Short mmCIF file of C-alpha atoms in Angstrom, two decimals:
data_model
loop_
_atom_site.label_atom_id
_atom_site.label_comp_id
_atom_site.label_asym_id
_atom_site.label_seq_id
_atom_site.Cartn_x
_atom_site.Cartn_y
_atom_site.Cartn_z
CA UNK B 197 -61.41 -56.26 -52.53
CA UNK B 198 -59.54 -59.47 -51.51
CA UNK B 199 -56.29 -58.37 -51.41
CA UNK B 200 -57.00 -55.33 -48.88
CA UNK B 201 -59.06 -57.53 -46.78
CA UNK B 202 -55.97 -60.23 -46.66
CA UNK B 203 -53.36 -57.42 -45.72
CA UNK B 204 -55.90 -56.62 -42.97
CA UNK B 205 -56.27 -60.16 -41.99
CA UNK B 206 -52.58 -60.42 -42.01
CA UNK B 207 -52.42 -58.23 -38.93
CA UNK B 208 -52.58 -60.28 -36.06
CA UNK B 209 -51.23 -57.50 -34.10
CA UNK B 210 -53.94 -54.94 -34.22
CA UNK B 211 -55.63 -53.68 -31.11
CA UNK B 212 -59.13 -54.23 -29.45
CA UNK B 213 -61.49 -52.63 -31.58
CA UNK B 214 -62.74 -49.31 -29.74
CA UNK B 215 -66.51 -50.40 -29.76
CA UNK B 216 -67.38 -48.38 -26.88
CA UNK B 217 -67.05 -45.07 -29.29
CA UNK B 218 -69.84 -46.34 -31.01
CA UNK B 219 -72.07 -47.09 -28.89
CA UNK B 220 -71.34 -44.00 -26.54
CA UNK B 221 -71.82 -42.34 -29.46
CA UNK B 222 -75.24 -43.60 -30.05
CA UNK B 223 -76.20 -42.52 -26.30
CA UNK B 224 -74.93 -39.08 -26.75
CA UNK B 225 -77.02 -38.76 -30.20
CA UNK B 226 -80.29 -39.24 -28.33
CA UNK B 227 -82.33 -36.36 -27.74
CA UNK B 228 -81.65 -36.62 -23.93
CA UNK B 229 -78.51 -38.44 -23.29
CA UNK B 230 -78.68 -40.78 -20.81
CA UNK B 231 -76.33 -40.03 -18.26
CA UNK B 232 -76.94 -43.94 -16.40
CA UNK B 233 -76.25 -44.94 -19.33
CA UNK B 234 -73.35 -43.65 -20.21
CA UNK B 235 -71.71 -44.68 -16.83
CA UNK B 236 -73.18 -48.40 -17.15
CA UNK B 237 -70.96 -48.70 -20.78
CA UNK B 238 -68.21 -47.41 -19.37
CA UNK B 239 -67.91 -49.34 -16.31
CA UNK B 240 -67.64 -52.62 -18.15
CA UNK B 241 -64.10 -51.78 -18.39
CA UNK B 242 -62.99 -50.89 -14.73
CA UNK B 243 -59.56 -49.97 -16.53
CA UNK B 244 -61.06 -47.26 -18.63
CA UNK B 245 -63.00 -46.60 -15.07
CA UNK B 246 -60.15 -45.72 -13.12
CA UNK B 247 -58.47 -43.59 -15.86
CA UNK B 248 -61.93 -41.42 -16.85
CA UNK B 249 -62.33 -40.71 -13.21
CA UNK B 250 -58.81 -39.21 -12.58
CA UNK B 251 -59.30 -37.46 -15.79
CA UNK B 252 -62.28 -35.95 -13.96
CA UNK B 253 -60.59 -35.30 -10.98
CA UNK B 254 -57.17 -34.22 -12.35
CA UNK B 255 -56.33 -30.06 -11.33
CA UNK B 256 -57.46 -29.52 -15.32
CA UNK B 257 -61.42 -29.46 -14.29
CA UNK B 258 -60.70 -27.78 -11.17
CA UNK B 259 -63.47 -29.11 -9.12
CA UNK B 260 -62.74 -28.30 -5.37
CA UNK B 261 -64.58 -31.37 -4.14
CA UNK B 262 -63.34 -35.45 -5.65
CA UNK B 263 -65.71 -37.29 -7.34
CA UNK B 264 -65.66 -41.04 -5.71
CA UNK B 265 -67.57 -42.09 -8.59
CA UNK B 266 -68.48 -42.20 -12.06
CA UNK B 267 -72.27 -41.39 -12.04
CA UNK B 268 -71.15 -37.97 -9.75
CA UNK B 269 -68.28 -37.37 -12.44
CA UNK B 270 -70.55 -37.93 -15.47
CA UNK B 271 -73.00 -34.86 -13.72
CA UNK B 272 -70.56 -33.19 -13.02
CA UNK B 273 -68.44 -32.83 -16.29
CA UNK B 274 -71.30 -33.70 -18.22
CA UNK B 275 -71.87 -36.69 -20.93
CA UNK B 276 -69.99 -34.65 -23.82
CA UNK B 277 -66.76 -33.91 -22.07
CA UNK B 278 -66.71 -37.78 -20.75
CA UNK B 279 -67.27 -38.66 -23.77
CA UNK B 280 -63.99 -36.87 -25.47
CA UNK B 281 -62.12 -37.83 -22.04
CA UNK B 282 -62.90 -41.61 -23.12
CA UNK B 283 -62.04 -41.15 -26.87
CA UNK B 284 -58.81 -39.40 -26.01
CA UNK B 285 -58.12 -41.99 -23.28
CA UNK B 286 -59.34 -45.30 -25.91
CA UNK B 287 -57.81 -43.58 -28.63
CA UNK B 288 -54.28 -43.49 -27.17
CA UNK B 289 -54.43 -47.18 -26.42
CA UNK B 290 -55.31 -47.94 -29.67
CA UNK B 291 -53.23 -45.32 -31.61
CA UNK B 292 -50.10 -44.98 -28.73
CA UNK B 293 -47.53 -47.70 -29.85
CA UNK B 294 -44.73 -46.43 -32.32
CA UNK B 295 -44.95 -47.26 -35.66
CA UNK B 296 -41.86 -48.25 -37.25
CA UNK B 297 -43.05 -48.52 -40.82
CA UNK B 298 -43.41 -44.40 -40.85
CA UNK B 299 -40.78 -43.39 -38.64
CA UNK B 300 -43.21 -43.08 -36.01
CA UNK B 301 -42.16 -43.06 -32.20
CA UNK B 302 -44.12 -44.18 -29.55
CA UNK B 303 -47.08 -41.58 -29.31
CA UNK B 304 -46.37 -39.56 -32.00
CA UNK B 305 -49.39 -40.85 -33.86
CA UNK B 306 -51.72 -40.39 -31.56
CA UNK B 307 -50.31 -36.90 -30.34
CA UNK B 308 -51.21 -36.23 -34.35
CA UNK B 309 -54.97 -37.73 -33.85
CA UNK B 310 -55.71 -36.17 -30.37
CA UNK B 311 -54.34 -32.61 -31.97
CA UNK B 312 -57.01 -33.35 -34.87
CA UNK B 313 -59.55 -34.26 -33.55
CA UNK B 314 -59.63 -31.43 -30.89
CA UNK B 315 -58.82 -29.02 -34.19
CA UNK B 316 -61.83 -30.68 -35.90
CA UNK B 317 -64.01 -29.84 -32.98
CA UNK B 318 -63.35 -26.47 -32.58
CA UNK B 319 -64.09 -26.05 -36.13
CA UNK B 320 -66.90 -28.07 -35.90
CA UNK B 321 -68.26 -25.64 -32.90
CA UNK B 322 -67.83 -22.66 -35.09
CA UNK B 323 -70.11 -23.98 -37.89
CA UNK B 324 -72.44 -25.81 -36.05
CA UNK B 325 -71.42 -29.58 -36.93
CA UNK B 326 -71.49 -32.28 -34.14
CA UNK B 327 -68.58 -32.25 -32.18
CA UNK B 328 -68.84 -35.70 -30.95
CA UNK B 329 -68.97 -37.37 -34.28
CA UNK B 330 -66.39 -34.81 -35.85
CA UNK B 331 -64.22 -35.94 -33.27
CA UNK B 332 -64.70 -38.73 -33.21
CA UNK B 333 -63.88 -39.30 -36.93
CA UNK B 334 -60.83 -37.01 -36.34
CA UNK B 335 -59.42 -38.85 -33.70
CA UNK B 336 -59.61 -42.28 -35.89
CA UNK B 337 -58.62 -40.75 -39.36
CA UNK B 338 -55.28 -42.38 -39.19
CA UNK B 339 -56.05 -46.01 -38.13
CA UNK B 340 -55.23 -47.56 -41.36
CA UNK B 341 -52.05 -46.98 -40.94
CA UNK B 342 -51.65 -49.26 -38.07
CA UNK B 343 -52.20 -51.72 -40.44
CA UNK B 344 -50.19 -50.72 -43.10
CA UNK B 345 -47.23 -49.86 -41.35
CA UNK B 346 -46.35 -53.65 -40.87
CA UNK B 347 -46.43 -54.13 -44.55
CA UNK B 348 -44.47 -50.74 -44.90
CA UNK B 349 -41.50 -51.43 -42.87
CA UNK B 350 -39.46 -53.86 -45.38
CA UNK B 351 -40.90 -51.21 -48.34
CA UNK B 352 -40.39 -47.94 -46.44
CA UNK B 353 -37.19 -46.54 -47.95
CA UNK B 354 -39.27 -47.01 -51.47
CA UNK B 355 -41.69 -45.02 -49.76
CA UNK B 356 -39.39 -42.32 -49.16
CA UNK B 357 -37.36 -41.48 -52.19
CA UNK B 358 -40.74 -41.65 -53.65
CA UNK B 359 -41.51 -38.74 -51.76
CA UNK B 360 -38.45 -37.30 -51.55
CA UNK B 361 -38.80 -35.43 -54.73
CA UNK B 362 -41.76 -33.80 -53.75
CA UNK B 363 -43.96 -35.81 -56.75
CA UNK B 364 -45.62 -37.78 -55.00
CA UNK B 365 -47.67 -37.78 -51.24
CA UNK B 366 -47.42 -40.51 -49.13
CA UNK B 367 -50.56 -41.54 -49.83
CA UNK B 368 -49.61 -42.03 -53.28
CA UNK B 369 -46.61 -43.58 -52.78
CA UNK B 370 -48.45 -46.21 -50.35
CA UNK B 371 -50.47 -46.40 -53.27
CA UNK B 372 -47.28 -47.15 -56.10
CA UNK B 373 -45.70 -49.80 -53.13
CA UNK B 374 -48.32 -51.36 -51.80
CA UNK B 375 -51.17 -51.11 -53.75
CA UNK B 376 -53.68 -49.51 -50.99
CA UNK B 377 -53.21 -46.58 -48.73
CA UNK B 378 -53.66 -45.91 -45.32
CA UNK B 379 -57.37 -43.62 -45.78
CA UNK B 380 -59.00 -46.52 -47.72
CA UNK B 381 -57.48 -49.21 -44.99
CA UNK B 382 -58.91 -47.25 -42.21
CA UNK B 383 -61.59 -47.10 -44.03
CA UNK B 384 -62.42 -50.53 -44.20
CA UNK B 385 -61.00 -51.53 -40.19
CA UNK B 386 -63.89 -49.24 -39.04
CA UNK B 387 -66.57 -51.21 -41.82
CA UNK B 388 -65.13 -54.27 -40.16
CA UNK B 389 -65.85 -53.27 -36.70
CA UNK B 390 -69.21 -52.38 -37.82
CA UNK B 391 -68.44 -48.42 -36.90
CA UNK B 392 -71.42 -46.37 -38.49
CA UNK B 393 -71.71 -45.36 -42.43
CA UNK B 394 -70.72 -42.02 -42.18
CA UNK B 395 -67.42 -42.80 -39.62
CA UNK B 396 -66.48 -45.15 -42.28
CA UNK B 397 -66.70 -42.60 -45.27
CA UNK B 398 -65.28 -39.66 -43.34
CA UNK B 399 -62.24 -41.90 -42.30
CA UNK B 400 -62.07 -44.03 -45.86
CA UNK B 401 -62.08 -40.54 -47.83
CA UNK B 402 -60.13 -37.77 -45.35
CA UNK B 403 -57.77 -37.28 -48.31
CA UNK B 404 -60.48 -36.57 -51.02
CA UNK B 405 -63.41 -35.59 -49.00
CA UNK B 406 -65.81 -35.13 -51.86
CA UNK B 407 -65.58 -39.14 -52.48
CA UNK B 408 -67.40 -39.87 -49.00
CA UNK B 409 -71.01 -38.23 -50.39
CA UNK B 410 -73.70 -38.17 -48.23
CA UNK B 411 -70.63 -37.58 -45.46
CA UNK B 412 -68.66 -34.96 -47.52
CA UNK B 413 -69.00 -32.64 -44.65
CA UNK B 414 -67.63 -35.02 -42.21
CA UNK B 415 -65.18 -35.89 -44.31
CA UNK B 416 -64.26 -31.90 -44.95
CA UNK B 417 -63.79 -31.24 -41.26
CA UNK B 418 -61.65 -34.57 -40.86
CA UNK B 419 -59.30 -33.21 -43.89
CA UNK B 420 -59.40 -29.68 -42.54
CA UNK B 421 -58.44 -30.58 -39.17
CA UNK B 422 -55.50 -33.03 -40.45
CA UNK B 423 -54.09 -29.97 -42.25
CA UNK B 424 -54.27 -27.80 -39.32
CA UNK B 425 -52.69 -30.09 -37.21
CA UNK B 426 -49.68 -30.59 -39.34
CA UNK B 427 -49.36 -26.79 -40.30
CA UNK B 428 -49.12 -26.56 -36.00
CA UNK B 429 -46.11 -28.90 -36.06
CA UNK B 430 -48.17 -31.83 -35.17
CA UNK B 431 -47.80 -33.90 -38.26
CA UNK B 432 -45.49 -36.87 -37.61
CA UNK B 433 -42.57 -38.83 -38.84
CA UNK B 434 -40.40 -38.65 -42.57
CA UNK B 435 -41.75 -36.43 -44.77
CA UNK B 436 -44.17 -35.18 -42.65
CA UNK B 437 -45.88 -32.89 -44.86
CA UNK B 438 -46.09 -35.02 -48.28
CA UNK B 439 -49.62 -34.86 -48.40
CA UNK B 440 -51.90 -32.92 -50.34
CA UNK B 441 -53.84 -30.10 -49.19
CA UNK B 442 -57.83 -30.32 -50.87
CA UNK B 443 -59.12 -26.85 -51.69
CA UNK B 444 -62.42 -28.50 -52.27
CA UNK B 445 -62.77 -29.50 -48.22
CA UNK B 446 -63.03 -25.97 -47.65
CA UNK B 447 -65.92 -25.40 -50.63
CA UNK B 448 -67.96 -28.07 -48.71
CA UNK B 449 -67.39 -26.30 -45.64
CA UNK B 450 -68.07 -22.71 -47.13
CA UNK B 451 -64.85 -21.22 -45.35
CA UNK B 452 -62.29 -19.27 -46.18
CA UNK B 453 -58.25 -18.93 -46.04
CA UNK B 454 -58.99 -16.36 -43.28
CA UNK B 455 -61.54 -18.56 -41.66
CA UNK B 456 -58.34 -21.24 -41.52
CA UNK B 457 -56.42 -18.75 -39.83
CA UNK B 458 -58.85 -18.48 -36.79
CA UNK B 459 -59.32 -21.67 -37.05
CA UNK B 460 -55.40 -21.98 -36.38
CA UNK B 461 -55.31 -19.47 -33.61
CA UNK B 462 -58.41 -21.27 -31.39
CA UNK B 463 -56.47 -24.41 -31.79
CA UNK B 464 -53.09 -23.44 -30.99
CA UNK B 465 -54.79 -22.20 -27.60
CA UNK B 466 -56.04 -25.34 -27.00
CA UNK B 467 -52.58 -27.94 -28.45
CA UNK B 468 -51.22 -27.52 -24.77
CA UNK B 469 -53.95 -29.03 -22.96
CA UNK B 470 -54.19 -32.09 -25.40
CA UNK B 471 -50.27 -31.92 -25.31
CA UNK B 472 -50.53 -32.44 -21.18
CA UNK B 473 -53.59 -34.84 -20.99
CA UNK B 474 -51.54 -37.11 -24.27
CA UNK B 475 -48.35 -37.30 -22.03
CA UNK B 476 -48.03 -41.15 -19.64
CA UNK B 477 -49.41 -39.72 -16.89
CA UNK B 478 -52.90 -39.31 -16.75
CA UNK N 571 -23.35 -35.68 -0.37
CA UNK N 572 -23.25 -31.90 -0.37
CA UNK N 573 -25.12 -29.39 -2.74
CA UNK N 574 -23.03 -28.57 -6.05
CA UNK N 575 -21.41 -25.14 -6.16
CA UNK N 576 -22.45 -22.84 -8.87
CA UNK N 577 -19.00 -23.53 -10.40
CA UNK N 578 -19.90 -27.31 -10.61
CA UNK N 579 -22.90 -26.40 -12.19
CA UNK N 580 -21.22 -24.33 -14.61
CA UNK N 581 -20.75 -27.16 -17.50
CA UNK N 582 -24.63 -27.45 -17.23
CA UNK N 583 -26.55 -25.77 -20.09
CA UNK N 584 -30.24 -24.88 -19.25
CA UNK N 585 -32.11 -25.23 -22.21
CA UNK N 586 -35.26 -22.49 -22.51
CA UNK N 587 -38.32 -23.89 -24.65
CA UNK N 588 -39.80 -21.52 -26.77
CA UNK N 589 -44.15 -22.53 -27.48
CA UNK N 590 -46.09 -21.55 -30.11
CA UNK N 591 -46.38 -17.68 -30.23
CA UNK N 592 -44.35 -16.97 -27.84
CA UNK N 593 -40.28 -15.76 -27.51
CA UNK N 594 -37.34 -15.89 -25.91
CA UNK N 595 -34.50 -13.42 -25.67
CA UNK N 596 -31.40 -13.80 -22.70
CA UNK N 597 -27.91 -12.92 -22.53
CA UNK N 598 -27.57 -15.89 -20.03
CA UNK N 599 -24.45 -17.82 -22.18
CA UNK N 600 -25.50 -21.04 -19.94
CA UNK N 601 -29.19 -21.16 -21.99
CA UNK N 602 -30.08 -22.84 -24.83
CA UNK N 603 -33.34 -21.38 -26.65
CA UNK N 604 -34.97 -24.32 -27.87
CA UNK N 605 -38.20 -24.73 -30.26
CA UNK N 606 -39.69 -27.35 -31.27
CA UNK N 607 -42.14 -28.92 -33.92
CA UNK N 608 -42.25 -25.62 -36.16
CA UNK N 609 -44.59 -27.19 -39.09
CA UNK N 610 -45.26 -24.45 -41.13
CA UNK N 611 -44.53 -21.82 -38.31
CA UNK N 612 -41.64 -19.49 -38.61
CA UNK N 613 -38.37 -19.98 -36.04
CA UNK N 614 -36.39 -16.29 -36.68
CA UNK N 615 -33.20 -16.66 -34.35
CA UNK N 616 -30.94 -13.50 -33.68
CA UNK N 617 -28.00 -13.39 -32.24
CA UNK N 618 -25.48 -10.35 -31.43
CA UNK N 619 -22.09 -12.13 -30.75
CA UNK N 620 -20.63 -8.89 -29.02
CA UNK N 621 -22.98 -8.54 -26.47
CA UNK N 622 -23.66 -12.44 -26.27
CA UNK N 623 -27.85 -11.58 -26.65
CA UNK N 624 -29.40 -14.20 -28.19
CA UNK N 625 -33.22 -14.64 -29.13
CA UNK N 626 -35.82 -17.22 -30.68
CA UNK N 627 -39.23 -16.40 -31.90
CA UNK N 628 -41.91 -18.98 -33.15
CA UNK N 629 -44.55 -17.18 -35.02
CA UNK N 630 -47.26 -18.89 -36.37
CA UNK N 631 -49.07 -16.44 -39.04
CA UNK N 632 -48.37 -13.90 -41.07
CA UNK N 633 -50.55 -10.80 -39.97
CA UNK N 634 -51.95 -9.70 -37.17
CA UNK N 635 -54.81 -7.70 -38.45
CA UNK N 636 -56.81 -10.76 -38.47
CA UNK N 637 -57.03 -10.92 -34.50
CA UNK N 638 -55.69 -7.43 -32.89
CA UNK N 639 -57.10 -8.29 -29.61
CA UNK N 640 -54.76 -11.65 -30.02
CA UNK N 641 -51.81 -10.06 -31.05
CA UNK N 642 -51.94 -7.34 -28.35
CA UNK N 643 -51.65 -9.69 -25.99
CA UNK N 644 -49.78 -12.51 -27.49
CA UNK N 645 -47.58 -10.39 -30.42
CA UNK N 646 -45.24 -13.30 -30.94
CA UNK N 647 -48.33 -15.46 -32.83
CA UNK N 648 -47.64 -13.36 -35.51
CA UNK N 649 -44.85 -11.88 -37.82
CA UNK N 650 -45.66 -7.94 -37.82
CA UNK N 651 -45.90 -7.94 -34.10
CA UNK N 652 -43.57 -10.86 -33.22
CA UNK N 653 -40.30 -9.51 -35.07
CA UNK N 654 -40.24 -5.91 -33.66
CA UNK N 655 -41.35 -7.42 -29.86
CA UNK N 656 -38.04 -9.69 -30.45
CA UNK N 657 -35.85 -6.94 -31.33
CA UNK N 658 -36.93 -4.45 -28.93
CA UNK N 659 -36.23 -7.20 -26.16
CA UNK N 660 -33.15 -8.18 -27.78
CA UNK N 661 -32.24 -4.01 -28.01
CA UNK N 662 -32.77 -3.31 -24.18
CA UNK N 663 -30.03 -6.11 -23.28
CA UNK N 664 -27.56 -3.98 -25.90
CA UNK N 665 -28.13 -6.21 -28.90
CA UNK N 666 -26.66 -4.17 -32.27
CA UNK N 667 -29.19 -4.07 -34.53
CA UNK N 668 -27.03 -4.44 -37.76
CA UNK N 669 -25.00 -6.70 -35.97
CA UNK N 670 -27.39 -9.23 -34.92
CA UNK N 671 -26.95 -12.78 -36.63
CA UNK N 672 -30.54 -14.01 -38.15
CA UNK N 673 -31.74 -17.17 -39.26
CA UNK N 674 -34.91 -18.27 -40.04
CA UNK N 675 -36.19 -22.21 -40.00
CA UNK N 676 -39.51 -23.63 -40.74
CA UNK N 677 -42.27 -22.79 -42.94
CA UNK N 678 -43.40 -26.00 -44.30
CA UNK N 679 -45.69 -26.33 -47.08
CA UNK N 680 -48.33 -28.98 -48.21
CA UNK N 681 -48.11 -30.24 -51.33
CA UNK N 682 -49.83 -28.87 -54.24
CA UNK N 683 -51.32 -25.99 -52.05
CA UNK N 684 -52.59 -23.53 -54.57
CA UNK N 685 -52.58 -20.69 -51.92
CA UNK N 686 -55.16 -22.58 -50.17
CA UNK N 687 -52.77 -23.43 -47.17
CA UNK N 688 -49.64 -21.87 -48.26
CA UNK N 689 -49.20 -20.21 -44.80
CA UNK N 690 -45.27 -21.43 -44.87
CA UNK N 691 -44.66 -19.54 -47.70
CA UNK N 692 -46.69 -16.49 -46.31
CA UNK N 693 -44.61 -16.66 -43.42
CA UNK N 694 -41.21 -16.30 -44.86
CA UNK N 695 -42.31 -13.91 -47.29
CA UNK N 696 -43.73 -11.50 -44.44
CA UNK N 697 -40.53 -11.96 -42.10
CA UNK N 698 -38.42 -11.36 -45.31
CA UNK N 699 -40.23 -8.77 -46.12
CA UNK N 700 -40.04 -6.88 -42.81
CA UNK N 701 -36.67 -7.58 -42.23
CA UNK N 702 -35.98 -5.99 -45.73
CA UNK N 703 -37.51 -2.90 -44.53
CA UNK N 704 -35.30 -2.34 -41.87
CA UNK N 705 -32.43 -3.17 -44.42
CA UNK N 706 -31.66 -6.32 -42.57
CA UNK N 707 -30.33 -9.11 -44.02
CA UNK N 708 -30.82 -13.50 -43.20
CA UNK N 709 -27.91 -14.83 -42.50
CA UNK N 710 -28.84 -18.47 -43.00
CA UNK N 711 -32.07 -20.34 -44.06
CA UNK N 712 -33.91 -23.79 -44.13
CA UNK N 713 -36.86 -23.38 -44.82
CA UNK N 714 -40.00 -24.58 -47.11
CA UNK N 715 -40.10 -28.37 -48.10
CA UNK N 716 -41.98 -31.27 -46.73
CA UNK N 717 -40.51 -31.42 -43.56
CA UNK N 718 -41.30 -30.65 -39.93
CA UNK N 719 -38.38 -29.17 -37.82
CA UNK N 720 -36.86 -28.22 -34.26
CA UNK N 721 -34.51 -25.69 -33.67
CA UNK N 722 -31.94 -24.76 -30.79
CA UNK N 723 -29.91 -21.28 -30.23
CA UNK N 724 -26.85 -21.64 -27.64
CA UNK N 725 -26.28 -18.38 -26.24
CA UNK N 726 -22.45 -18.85 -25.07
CA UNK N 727 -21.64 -19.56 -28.93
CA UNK N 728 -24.33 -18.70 -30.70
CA UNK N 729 -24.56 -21.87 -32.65
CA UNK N 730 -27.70 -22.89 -34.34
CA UNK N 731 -28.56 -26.42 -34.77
CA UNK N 732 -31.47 -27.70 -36.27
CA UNK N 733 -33.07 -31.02 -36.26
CA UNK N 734 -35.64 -32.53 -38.77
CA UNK N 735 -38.50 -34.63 -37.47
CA UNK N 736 -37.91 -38.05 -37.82
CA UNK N 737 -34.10 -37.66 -38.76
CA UNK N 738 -31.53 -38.56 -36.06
CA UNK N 739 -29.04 -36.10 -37.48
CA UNK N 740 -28.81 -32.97 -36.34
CA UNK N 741 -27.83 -29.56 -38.50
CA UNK N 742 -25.73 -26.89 -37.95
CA UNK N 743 -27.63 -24.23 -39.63
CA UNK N 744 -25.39 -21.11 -37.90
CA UNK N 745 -21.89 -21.78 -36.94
CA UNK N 746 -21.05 -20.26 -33.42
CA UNK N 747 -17.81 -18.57 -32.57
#
């Protein structure tokens, strides 16, 4: 697909590719995660150091005692909960800067992915998925449009009386303008980082989750999640809810409306922490 | 420099926020109830411009027989136990009942939702409906659509403005006096 691969090339702006998901990833998927060497991939990035370890030792973990250092933090907290503290903090700095193409302010996209991908785990802890990788594909569903919103800007009011009258999602009018939308671009970024398979289908196909087979079930939780997220308030920009809801990701999952409902109340509990720990300070 | 006097401090409006399942009701005319980011929750706003009582409920769902342990202690999540907790408070600071001013704001809907995630519309169709029962009627509505929105009740004029995510404007939804 040359054209979609020149629009990505076109971006000279795009952040760092968040590599260290991956890999932490792998570490984590191991039968016994390796707690040294979680720490050692982290600490190539004394930035990321600093910021994981006053995550750690911010008043939200509640530990009575500081921890000076990252090995004592990583026991302490344990390798899944650093790993969501690095994804959260990696995630804003790619996902943080406004986004002028969709009428997106400075955080407001990544306040959208954090809420996600927090809702995706929750439901992914209720039916047994992996919360690391449903996360993790939840917190990156919306990268695509980090490309695409430099090629939106001159095209965005087309974008929005196309929506306007309620025909058409915003995926579909990304579709009519520009001739890709943001699900298949985000798609394709993660490919190009060399992210794993089923990140790239879950991401590539969040809007029609049955097209990312073997990873429709990743792909379900990722749509789910986006869904819940909006119907908290925590979509984003114009038009905010112009997208179109996919019965089918619930067949895949096997739940119900109901089920959606509980789903709605565990994550509203938990919107405020992401809401304190996605604010500047950290 | 010396501390303001409470009269200097008068022009100062202190603006309340409302959460997510939660509400607000004061007869304070210096607040401003404020919600924000209603999706497809529910923002019912009363207001009884004798008494100067003023109140803002965000409910998120419907019903609350899916979680009674939830709704006992947090009744504003939903509408059968979030409207009558907002009128009760609004009732022991003298609010009228019939002459309370109600609007409603929210409810967004996806698109094409097919009753799978119609909770907007199941929203405003519960509040409707139990206002109905009490013979109550809305004053003023904006509701539905595609959009995300934040709403504000002043309690000294009982304006209601409402603001649509990623619009600069803001709305006047409910004059105030």
């Amino acid at each position: 697909m040359q054209a979609l691969d020149s629009i990505i090339d076109q971006v000279h702006t795009l952040p760092p590719a968040p590599r260290i998901l991956v890999e932490l990833l792998a570490v984590l998927r191991r039968d016994e995660a390796d707690a040294s060497e979680v720490v050692r991939l982290i600490t190539f990035d004394p930035a990321l150091t600093a910021q994981v370890l006053r995550r750690c030792n911010s008043a939200h973990y509640g530990f009575a005692e500081l921890a000076r250092d990252l090995p004592t933090a990583v026991l302490r907290i344990g390798t899944g909960e650093i790993y969501r503290i690095v994804a959260n903090l990696v995630g804003e700095r790619t996902l943080g800067a406004a986004q002028r193409g969709y009428g997106i302010e400075q955080g407001e996209l990544w306040k959208h992915c954090a809420v996600t991908a927090v809702a995706a785990q929750l439901v992914a802890r209720e039916l047994g998925g992996d919360e690391s990788v449903v996360f993790t594909a939840a917190l990156l569903h919306d990268i695509g449009k980090l490309v695409l919103s430099t090629s939106l800007e001159g095209a965005y009011a087309q974008v929005l009386v196309q929506t306007q009258d309620s025909r058409f999602s915003f995926l579909e009018a990304e579709k009519a303008i520009l001739g890709v939308q943001h699900a298949e671009v985000g798609g394709r970024l993660l490919a190009r980082w060399n992210f794993p398979d089923n990140l790239v289908r879950a991401v590539w196909h969040h809007h029609d989750p049955l097209q990312a087979r073997p990873d429709e079930q990743l792909a379900a939780y990722v749509h789910l999640a986006d869904m819940l997220a909006h119907t908290l308030g925590h979509g984003y920009g114009h038009q905010a809810y112009a997208v179109r809801c996919r019965a089918e990701a619930l067949d895949i999952l096997e739940v119900t409306s109901q089920d959606l409902e509980r789903f709605l109340i565990s994550t509203a509990g938990s919107v405020e922490e992401v809401l304190t720990l996605t604010s500047t300070a950290s | 420099m010396p501390s303001p006097s409470l009269a200097a401090l008068a022009g100062f409006d202190q603006k309340i926020v409302v959460g997510v399942g939660d509400l607000a009701v004061t007869n304070n005319q210096a607040v401003v109830l404020a919600t924000y980011s209603l999706g497809s929750c529910l923002a019912v706003t009363i207001y009884d411009p004798v008494m100067r009582v003023g109140g803002l409920l965000h409910l998120m769902l419907p019903d609350s027989s899916i979680n009674a342990v939830k709704a006992a202690r947090q009744p504003a999540m939903f509408a059968d136990t979030g409207l009558p907790a907002l009128f009760q408070a609004a009732y022991q600071m003298k609010a009228n009942k019939h002459r309370v001013r109600i609007c409603l704001a929210g409810g967004a809907q996806f698109m094409g939702s097919n009753g799978v995630f119609s909770i907007g519309q199941r929203n405003y169709g519960a509040v409707v409906g139990l206002l109905g029962r009490q013979g109550l009627k809305v004053h003023a509505t904006e509701v539905g659509g595609l959009v995300s929105r934040s709403v504000a009740l002043d309690v000294g004029t009982g304006e209601v403005r409402l603001r649509i995510s990623g619009r600069m404007e803001n709305m006047t939804l409910c004059e105030g006096h």
